[in-house]
Tab-separated table of C-alpha atoms in Angstrom:
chain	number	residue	atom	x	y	z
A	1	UNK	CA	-65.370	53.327	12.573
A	2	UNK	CA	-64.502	55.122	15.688
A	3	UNK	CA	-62.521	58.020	14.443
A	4	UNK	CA	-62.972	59.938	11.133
A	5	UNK	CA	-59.575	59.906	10.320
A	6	UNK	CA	-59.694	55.834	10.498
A	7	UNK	CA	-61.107	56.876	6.608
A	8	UNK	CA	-57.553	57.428	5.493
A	9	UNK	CA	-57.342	53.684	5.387
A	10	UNK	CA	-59.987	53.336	2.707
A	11	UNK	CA	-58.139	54.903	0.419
A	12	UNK	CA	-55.220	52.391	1.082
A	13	UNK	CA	-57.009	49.527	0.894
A	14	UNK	CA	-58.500	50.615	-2.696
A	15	UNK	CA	-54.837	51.806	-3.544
A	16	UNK	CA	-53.625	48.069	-2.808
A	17	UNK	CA	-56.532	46.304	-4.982
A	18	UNK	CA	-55.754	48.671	-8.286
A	19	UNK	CA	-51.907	46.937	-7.799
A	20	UNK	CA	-53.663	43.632	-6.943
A	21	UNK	CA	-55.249	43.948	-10.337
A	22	UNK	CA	-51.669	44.582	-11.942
A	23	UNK	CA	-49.866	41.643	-10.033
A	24	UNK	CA	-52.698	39.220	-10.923
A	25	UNK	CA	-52.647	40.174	-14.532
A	26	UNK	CA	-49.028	40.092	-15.329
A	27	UNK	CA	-49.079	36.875	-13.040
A	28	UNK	CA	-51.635	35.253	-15.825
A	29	UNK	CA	-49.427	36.669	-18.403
A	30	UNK	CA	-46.402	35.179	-17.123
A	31	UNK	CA	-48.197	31.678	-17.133
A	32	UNK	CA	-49.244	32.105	-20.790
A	33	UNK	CA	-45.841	32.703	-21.467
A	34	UNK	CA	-44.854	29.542	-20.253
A	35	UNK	CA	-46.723	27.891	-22.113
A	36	UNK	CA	-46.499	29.895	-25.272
A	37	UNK	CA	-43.017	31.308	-24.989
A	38	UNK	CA	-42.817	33.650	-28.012
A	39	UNK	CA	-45.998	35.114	-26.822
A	40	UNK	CA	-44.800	38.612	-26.668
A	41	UNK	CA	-41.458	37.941	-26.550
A	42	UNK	CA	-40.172	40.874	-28.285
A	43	UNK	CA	-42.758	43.804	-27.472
A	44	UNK	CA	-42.706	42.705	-23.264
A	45	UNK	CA	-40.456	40.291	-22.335
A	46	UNK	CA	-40.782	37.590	-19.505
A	47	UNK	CA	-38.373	39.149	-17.385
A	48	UNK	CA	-39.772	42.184	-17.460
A	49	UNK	CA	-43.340	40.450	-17.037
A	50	UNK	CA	-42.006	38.772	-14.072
A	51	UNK	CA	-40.262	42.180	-12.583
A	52	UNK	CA	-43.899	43.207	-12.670
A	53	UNK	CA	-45.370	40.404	-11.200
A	54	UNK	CA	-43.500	40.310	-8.353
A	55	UNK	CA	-42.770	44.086	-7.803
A	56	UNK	CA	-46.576	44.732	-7.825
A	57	UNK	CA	-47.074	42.190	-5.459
A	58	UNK	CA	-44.046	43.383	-2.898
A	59	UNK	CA	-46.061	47.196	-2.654
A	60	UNK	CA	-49.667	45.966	-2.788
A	61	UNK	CA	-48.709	44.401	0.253
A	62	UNK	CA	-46.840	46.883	2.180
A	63	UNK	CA	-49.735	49.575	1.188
A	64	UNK	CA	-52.192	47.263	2.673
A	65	UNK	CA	-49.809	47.063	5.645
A	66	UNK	CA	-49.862	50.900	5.747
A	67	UNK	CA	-53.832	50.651	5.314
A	68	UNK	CA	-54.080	48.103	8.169
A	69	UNK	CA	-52.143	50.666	10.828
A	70	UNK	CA	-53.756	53.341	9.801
A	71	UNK	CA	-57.185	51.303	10.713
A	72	UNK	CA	-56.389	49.544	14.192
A	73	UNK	CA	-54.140	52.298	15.252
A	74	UNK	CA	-56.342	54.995	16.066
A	75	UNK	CA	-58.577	51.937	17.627
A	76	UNK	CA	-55.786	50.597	19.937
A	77	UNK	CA	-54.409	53.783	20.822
A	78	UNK	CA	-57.872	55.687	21.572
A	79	UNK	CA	-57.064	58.930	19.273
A	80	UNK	CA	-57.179	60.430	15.651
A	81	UNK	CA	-54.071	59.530	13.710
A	82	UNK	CA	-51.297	62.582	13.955
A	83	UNK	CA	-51.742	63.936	10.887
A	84	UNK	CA	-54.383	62.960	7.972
A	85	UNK	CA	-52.967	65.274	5.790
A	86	UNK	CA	-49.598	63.478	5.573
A	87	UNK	CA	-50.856	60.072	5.224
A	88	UNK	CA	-52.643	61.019	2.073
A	89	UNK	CA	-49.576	62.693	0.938
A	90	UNK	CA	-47.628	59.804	1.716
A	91	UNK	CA	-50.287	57.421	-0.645
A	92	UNK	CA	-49.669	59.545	-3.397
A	93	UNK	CA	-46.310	59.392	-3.080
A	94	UNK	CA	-46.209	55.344	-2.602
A	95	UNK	CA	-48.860	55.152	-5.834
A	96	UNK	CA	-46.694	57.805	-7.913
A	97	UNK	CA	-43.714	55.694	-7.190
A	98	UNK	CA	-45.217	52.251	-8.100
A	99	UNK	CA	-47.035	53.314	-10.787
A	100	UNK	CA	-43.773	54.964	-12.675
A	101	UNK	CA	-41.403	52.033	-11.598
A	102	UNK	CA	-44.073	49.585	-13.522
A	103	UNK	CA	-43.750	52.189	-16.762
A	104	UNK	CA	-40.144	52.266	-16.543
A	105	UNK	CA	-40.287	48.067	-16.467
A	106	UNK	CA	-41.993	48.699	-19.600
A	107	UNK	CA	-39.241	50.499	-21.156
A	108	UNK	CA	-36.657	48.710	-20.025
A	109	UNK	CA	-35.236	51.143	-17.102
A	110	UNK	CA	-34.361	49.375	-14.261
A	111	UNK	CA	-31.220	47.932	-11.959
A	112	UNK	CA	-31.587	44.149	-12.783
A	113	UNK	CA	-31.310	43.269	-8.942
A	114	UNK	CA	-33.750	40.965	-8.460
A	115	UNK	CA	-36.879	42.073	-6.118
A	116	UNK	CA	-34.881	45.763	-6.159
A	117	UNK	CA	-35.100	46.490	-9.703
A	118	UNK	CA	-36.332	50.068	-8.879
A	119	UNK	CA	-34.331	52.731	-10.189
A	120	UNK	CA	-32.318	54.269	-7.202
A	121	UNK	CA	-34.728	58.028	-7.303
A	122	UNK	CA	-37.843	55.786	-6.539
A	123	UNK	CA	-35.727	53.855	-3.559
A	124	UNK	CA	-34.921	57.563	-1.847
A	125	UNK	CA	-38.837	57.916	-2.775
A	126	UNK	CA	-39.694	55.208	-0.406
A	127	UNK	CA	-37.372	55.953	2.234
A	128	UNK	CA	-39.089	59.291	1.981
A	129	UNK	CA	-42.845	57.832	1.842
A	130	UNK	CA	-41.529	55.610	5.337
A	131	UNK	CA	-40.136	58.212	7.277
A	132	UNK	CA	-44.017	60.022	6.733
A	133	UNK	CA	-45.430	56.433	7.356
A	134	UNK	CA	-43.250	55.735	10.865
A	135	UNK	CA	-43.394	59.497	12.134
A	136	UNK	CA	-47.610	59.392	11.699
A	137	UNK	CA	-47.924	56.113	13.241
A	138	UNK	CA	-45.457	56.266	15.771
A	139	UNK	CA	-46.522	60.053	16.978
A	140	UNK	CA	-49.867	58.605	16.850
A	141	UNK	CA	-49.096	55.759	19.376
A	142	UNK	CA	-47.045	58.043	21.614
A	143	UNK	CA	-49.712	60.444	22.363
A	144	UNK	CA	-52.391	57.941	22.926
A	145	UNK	CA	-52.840	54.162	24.469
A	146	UNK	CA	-50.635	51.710	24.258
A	147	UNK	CA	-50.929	47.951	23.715
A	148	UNK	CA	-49.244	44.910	22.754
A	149	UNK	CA	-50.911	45.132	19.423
A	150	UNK	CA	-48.995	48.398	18.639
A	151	UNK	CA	-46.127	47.818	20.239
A	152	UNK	CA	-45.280	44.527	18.191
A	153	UNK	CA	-46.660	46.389	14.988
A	154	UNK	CA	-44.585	49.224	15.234
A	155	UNK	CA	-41.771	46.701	15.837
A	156	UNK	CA	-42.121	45.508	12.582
A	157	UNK	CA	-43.184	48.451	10.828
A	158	UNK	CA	-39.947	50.118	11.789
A	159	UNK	CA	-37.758	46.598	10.968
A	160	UNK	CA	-39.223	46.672	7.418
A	161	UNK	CA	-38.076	50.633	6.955
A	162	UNK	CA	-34.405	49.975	9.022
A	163	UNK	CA	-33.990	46.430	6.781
A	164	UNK	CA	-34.911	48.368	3.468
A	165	UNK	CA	-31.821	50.465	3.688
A	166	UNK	CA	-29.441	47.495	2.479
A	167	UNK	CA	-30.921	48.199	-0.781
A	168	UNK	CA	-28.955	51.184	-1.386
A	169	UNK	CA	-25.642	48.581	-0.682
A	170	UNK	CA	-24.324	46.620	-3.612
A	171	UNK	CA	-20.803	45.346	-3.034
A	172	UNK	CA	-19.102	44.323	-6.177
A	173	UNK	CA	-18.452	40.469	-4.753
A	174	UNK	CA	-21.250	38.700	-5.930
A	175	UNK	CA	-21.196	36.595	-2.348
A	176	UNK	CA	-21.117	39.652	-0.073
A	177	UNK	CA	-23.794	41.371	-2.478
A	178	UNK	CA	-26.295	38.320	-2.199
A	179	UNK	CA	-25.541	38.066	2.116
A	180	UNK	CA	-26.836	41.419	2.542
A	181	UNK	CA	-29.396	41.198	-0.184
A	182	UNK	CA	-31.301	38.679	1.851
A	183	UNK	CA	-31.323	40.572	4.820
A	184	UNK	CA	-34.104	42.806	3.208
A	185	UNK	CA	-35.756	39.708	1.576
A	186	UNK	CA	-35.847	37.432	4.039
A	187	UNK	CA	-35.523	38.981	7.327
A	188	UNK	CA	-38.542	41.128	5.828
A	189	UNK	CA	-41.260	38.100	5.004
A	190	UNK	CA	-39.870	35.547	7.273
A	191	UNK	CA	-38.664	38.726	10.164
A	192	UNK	CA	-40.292	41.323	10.155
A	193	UNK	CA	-43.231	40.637	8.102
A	194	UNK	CA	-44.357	37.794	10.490
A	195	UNK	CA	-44.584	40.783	13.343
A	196	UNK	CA	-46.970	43.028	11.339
A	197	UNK	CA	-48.833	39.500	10.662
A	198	UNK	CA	-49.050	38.608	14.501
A	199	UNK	CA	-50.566	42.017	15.031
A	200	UNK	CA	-53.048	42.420	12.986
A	201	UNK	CA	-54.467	39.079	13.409
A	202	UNK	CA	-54.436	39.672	17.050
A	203	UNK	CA	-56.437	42.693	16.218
A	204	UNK	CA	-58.787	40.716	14.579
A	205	UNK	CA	-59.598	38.554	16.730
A	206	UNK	CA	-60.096	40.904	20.207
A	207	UNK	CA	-62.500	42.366	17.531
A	208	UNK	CA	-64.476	39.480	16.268
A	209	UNK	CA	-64.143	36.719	19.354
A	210	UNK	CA	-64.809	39.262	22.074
A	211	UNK	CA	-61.868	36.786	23.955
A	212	UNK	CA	-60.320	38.715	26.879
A	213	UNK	CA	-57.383	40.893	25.410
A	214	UNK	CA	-54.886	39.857	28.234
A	215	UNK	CA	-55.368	36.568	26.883
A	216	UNK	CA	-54.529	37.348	23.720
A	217	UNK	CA	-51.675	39.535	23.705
A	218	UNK	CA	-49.857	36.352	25.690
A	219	UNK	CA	-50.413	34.303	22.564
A	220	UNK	CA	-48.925	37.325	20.557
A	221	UNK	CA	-45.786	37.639	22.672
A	222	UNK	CA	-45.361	33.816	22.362
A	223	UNK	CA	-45.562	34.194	18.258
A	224	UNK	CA	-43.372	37.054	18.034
A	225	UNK	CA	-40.833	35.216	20.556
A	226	UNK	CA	-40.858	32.406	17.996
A	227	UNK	CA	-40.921	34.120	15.042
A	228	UNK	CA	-37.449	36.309	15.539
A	229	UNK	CA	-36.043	33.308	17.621
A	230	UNK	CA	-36.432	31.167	14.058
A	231	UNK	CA	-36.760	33.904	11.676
A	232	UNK	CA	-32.983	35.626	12.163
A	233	UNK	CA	-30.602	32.192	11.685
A	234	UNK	CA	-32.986	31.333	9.417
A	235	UNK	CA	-31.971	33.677	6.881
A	236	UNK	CA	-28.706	30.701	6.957
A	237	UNK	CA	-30.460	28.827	4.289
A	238	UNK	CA	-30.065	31.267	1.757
A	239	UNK	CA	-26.520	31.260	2.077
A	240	UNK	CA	-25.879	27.042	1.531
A	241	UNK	CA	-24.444	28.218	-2.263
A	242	UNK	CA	-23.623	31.652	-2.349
A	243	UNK	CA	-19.882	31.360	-1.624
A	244	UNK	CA	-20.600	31.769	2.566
A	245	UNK	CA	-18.738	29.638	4.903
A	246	UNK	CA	-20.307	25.810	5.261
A	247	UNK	CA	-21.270	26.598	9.073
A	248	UNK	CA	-24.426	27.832	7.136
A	249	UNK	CA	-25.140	24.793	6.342
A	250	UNK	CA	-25.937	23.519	9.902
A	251	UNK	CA	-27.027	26.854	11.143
A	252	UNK	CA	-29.548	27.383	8.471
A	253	UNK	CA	-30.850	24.023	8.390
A	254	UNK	CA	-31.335	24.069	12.213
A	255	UNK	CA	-32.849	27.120	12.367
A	256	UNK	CA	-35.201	27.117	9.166
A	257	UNK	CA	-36.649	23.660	10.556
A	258	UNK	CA	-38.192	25.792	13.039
A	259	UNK	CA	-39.236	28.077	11.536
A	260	UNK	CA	-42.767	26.320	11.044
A	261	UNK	CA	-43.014	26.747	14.859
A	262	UNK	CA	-44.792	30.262	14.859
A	263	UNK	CA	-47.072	29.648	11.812
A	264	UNK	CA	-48.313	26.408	13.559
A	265	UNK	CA	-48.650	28.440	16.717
A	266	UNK	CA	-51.197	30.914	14.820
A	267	UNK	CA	-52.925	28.193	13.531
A	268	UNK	CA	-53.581	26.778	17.504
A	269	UNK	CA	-53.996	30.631	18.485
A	270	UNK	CA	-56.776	31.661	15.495
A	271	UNK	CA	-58.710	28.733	15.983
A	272	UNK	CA	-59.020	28.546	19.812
A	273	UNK	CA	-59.662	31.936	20.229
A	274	UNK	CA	-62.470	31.677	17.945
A	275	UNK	CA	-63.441	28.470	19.755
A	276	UNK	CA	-63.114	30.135	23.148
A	277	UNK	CA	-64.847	33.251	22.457
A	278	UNK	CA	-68.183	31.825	20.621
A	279	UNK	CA	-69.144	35.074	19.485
A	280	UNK	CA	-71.314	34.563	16.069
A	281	UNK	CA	-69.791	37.898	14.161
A	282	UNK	CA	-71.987	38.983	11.221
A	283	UNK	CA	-68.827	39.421	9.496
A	284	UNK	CA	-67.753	35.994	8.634
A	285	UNK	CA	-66.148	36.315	5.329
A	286	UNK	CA	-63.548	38.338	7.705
A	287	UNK	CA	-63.262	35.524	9.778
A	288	UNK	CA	-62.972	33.136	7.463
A	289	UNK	CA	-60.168	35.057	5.874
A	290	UNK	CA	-58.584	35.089	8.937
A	291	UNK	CA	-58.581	31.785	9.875
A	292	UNK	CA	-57.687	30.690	6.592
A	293	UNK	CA	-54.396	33.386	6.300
A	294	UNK	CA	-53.215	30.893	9.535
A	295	UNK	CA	-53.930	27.852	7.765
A	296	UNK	CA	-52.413	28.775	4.205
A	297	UNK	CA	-48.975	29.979	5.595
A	298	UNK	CA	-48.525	27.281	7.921
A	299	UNK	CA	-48.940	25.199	4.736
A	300	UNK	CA	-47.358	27.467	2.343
A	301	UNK	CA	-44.371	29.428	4.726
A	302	UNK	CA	-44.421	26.045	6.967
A	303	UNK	CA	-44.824	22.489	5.361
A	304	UNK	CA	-43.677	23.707	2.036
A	305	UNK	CA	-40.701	25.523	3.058
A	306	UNK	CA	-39.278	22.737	5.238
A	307	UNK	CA	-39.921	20.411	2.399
A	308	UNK	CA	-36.777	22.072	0.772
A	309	UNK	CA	-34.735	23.509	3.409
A	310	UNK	CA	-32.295	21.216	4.972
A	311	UNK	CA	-28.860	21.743	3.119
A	312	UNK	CA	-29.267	18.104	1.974
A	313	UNK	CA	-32.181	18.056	0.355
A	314	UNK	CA	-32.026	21.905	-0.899
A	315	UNK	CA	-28.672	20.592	-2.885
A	316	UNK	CA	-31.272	18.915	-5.428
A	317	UNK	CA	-34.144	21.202	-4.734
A	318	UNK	CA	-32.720	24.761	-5.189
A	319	UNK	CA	-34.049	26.857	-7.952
A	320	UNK	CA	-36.500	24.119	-9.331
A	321	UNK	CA	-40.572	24.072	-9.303
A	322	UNK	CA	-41.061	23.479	-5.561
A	323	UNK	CA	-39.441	26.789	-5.394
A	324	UNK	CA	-41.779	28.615	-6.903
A	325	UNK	CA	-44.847	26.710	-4.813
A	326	UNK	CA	-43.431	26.986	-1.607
A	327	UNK	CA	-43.129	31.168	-2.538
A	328	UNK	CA	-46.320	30.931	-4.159
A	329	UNK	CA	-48.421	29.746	-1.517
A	330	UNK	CA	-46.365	31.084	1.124
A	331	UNK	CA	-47.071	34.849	0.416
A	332	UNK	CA	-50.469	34.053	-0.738
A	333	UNK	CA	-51.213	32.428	2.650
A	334	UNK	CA	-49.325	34.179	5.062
A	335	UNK	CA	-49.480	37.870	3.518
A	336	UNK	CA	-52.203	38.233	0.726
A	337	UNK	CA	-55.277	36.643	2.731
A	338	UNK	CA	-54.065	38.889	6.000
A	339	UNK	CA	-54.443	41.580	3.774
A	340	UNK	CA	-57.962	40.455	2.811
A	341	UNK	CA	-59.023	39.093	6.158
A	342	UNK	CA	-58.561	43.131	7.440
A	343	UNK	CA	-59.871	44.689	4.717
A	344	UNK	CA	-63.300	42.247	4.674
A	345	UNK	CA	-63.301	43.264	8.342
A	346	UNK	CA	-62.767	47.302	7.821
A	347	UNK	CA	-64.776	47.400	5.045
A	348	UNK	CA	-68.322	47.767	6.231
A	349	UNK	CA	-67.011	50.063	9.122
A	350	UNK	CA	-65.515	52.605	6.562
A	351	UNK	CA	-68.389	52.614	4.634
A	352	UNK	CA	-70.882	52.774	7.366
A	353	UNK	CA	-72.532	49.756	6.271
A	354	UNK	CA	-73.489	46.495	7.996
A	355	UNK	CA	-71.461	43.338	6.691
A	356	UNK	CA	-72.102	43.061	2.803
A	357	UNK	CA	-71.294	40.963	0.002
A	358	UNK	CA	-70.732	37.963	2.547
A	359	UNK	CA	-71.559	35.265	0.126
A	360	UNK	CA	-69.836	36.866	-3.046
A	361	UNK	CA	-66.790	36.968	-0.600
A	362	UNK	CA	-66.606	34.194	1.107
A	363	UNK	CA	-67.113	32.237	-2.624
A	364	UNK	CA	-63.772	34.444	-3.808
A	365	UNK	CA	-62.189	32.839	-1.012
A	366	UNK	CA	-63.060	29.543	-1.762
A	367	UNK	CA	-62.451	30.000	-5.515
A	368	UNK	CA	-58.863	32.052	-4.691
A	369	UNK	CA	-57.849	29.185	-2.527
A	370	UNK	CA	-58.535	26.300	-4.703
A	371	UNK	CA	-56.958	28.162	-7.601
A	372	UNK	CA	-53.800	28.160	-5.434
A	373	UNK	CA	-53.693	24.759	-3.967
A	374	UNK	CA	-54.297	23.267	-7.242
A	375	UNK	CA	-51.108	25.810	-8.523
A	376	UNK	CA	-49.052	24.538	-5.996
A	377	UNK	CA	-49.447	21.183	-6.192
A	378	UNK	CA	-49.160	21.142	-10.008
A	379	UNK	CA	-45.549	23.029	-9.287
A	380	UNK	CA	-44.177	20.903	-6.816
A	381	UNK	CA	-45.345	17.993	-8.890
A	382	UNK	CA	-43.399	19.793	-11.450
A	383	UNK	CA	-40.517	20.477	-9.298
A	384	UNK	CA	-40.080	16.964	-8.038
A	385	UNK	CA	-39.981	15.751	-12.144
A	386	UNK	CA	-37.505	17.971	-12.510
A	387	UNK	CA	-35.034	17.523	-9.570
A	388	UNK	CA	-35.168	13.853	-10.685
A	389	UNK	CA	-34.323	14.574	-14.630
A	390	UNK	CA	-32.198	17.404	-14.214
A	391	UNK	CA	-30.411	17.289	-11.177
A	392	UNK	CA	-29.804	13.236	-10.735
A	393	UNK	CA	-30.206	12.174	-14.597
A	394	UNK	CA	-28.345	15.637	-15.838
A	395	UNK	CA	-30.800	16.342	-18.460
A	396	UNK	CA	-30.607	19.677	-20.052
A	397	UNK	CA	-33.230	22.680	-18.455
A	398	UNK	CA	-34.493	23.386	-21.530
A	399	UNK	CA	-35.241	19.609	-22.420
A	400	UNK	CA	-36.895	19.063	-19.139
A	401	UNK	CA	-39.143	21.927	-19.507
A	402	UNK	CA	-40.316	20.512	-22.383
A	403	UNK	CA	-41.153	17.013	-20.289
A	404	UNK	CA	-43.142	19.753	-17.210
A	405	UNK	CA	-44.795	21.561	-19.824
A	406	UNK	CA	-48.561	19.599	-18.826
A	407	UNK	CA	-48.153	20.857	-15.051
A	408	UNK	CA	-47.612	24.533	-16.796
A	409	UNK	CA	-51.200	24.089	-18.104
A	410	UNK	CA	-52.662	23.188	-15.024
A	411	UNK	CA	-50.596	26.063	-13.622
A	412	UNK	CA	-52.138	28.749	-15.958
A	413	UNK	CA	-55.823	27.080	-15.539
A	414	UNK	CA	-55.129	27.638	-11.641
A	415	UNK	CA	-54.430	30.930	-12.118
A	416	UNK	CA	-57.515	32.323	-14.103
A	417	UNK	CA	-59.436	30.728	-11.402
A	418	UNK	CA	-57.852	33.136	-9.106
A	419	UNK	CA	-58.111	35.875	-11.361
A	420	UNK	CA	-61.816	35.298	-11.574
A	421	UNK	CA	-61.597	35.067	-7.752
A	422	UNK	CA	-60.056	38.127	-7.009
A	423	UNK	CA	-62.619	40.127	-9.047
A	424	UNK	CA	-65.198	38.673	-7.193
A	425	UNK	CA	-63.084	39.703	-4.559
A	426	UNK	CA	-62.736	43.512	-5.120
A	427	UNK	CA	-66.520	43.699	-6.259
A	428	UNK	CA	-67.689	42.311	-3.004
A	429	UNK	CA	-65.702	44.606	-0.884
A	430	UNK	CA	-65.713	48.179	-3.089
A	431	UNK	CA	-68.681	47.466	-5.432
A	432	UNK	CA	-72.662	48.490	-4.997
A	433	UNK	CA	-74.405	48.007	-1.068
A	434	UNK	CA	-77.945	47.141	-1.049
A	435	UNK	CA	-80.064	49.578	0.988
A	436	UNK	CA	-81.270	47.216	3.421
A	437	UNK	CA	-77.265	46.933	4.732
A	438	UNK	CA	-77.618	50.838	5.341
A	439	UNK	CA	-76.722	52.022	8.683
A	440	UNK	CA	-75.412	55.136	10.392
A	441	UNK	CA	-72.102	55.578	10.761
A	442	UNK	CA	-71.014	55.019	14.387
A	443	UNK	CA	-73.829	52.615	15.137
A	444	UNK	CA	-71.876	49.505	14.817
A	445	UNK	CA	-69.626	48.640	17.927
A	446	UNK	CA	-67.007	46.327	17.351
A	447	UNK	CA	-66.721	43.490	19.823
A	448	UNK	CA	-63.696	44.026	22.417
């Protein structure tokens, strides 16, 4: 850790693993429920459950995100973050805010709009906890150096607060409502998020391959290039049944096709700059994370979201089982094992310790992986029984769930082994140090 006020980001990162906790439990909850579907059914519904779920997961994310600048910043730019004192206030903010939007799930106070369920106080709350976020970072950049790294975060640290603003829209015409609906959700994990991904992995790897940062930051201007060149259109196949005009049909299924274009190019990028740079980090649960956040969202963003996204084949698919994988493994590969990968690497540094709890986390990411490939495959196999009975043999969706009901097993199984991972997970990263990993603060360098 050069800079004390790097420490900020500790508080982040252990911030993000309390609502890790909370989207992992309610996720193994919602899989029980599938199986068992009275369990519960009147005390916490599955809706609610699933608001939960998927809320929890949204913020743990972006508070990671915020945890990540506030680490590589000050690095990148050469200074102390602006102002300390308002990032903390911002975290308590962000962890009021998500912690009272999961009680008011609870009690049934919410706006029903699917991902933006949040009661409209907590929306202004967030626009409030950005505006702190983007003036400390951004001041923070200003003042100091500037590289590629920050320039193409800040680019998508600033899309995520401009695209959020479309939540406070809700046109009465249910087409026009879900148009601008998707510009927050999908111009924010397959847009914007894909920029703060580039970044940071690019970070990660100046840091741990010691390959020549000019190098690099080309590769990073060739992913972001991609990534908003496929990424905008791309929002077109959301709109194939919404009521928008059938041009979307072309324009999305053109444009989403290529989409897998900047995850494979991370894939070539991670692995040759670790390749080309031959440095033998001590940290290599971080790199493994790293290389294996490529390598899970070119599968799960990638292969599994072409597998359903020309028009043709999205007529049958749409709404089924391979839905869920392809989101499942998607934001587990693209955005939860970033998260990881930087927080494995930040670790040691904030707590002025060499590399620890390698082996414990390297086995979490085995474990967390496994649990997911095995969760996606038993939902797509899932999915593709169902397109078949439902949507070409017009069976009823209640009597087909009934005929899926084995992969929903195998579903729940897969997901207590990445409950079980992600404990390993947090204890390997915030639990005890031994001694012997002891060092002054300051006394590791990392590789540039």
């Amino acid at each position: 850790m050069k800079y004390a006020s790097q420490r900020v980001a500790y508080w982040y990162f252990a911030g993000a693993m309390v609502l890790f906790a909370v989207q992992i439990l309610a996720g193994a909850l919602a899989g029980t429920v599938y199986v068992k579907p009275n369990l519960l059914s009147e005390l916490l519904p599955f809706n609610i459950i699933r608001m939960i779920h998927t809320n929890a997961l949204i913020v743990w994310l972006l508070m990671g995100f915020f945890g990540c600048a506030y680490y590589l910043v000050p690095e990148e730019a050469e200074r102390d973050i602006e102002s300390p004192t308002l990032a903390y206030v911002q975290l308590g903010l962000l962890m009021a805010g998500a912690l009272s939007a999961v009680a008011g799930y609870t009690l049934r106070i919410h706006e029903g709009r699917e991902f933006l369920e949040q009661p409209l106080w907590i929306k202004a709350a967030i626009v409030v906890v950005a505006l702190i976020f983007l003036y400390n970072v951004s001041m923070t950049v200003l003042k100091g150096r500037r590289t590629a790294v920050t320039s193409v975060l800040l680019l998508g640290l600033w899309g995520i607060a401009v695209f959020w603003l479309f939540a406070f829209y809700t046109p009465s015409n249910i087409a026009l409502d879900k148009i601008y609906w998707w510009y927050i959700v999908h111009l924010w994990v397959e847009g914007v998020w894909e920029l703060v991904m580039a970044s940071v992995l690019a970070f990660l790897m100046i840091k741990m391959t010691g390959v020549d940062r000019e190098v690099i930051e080309k590769w990073l201007y060739s992913i972001v290039g991609l990534a908003l060149f496929s990424g905008l259109l791309g929002t077109g196949h959301h709109y194939y049944w919404i009521g928008a005009p059938g041009y979307w049909q072309w324009i999305g299924s053109i444009f989403s096709a290529l989409e897998i274009a900047p995850f494979f190019a991370m894939v070539i990028f991670a692995f040759s700059m670790m390749f080309r740079g031959r440095r033998d980090h001590p940290n290599r649960a971080a790199m493994l994370w790293s290389l294996g956040c490529t390598v899970g969202a070119f599968f799960g963003a990638g292969i599994w979201g072409f597998m359903h996204t020309l028009s043709f084949v999205n007529y049958y698919s749409h709404g089924t089982q391979v839905t869920a994988a392809h989101g499942h493994l998607a934001f587990f590969g693209a955005y939860v094992m970033l998260n990881l990968a930087l927080i494995s690497y930040a670790m040691p540094y904030l707590r002025g310790r060499q590399p620890y709890g390698q082996t414990l986390n390297m086995l979490s990411f085995w474990l967390m992986t496994t649990g997911m490939a095995v969760m996606t495959f038993a939902l797509t196999f899932a999915g593709a029984i169902q397109i078949h009975l439902q949507r070409v043999l017009g069976m009823g969706y209640m009597e087909v769930q009934d005929q899926i009901a084995p992969f929903y097993w195998v579903r729940l199984g897969a997901g207590v082994v990445v409950a079980v991972a992600a404990v390993l997970y947090i204890w390997s990263v915030f639990g005890p140090v031994p001694a012997r990993k002891a060092v002054p603060l300051g006394a590791m360098q990392p590789a540039e």
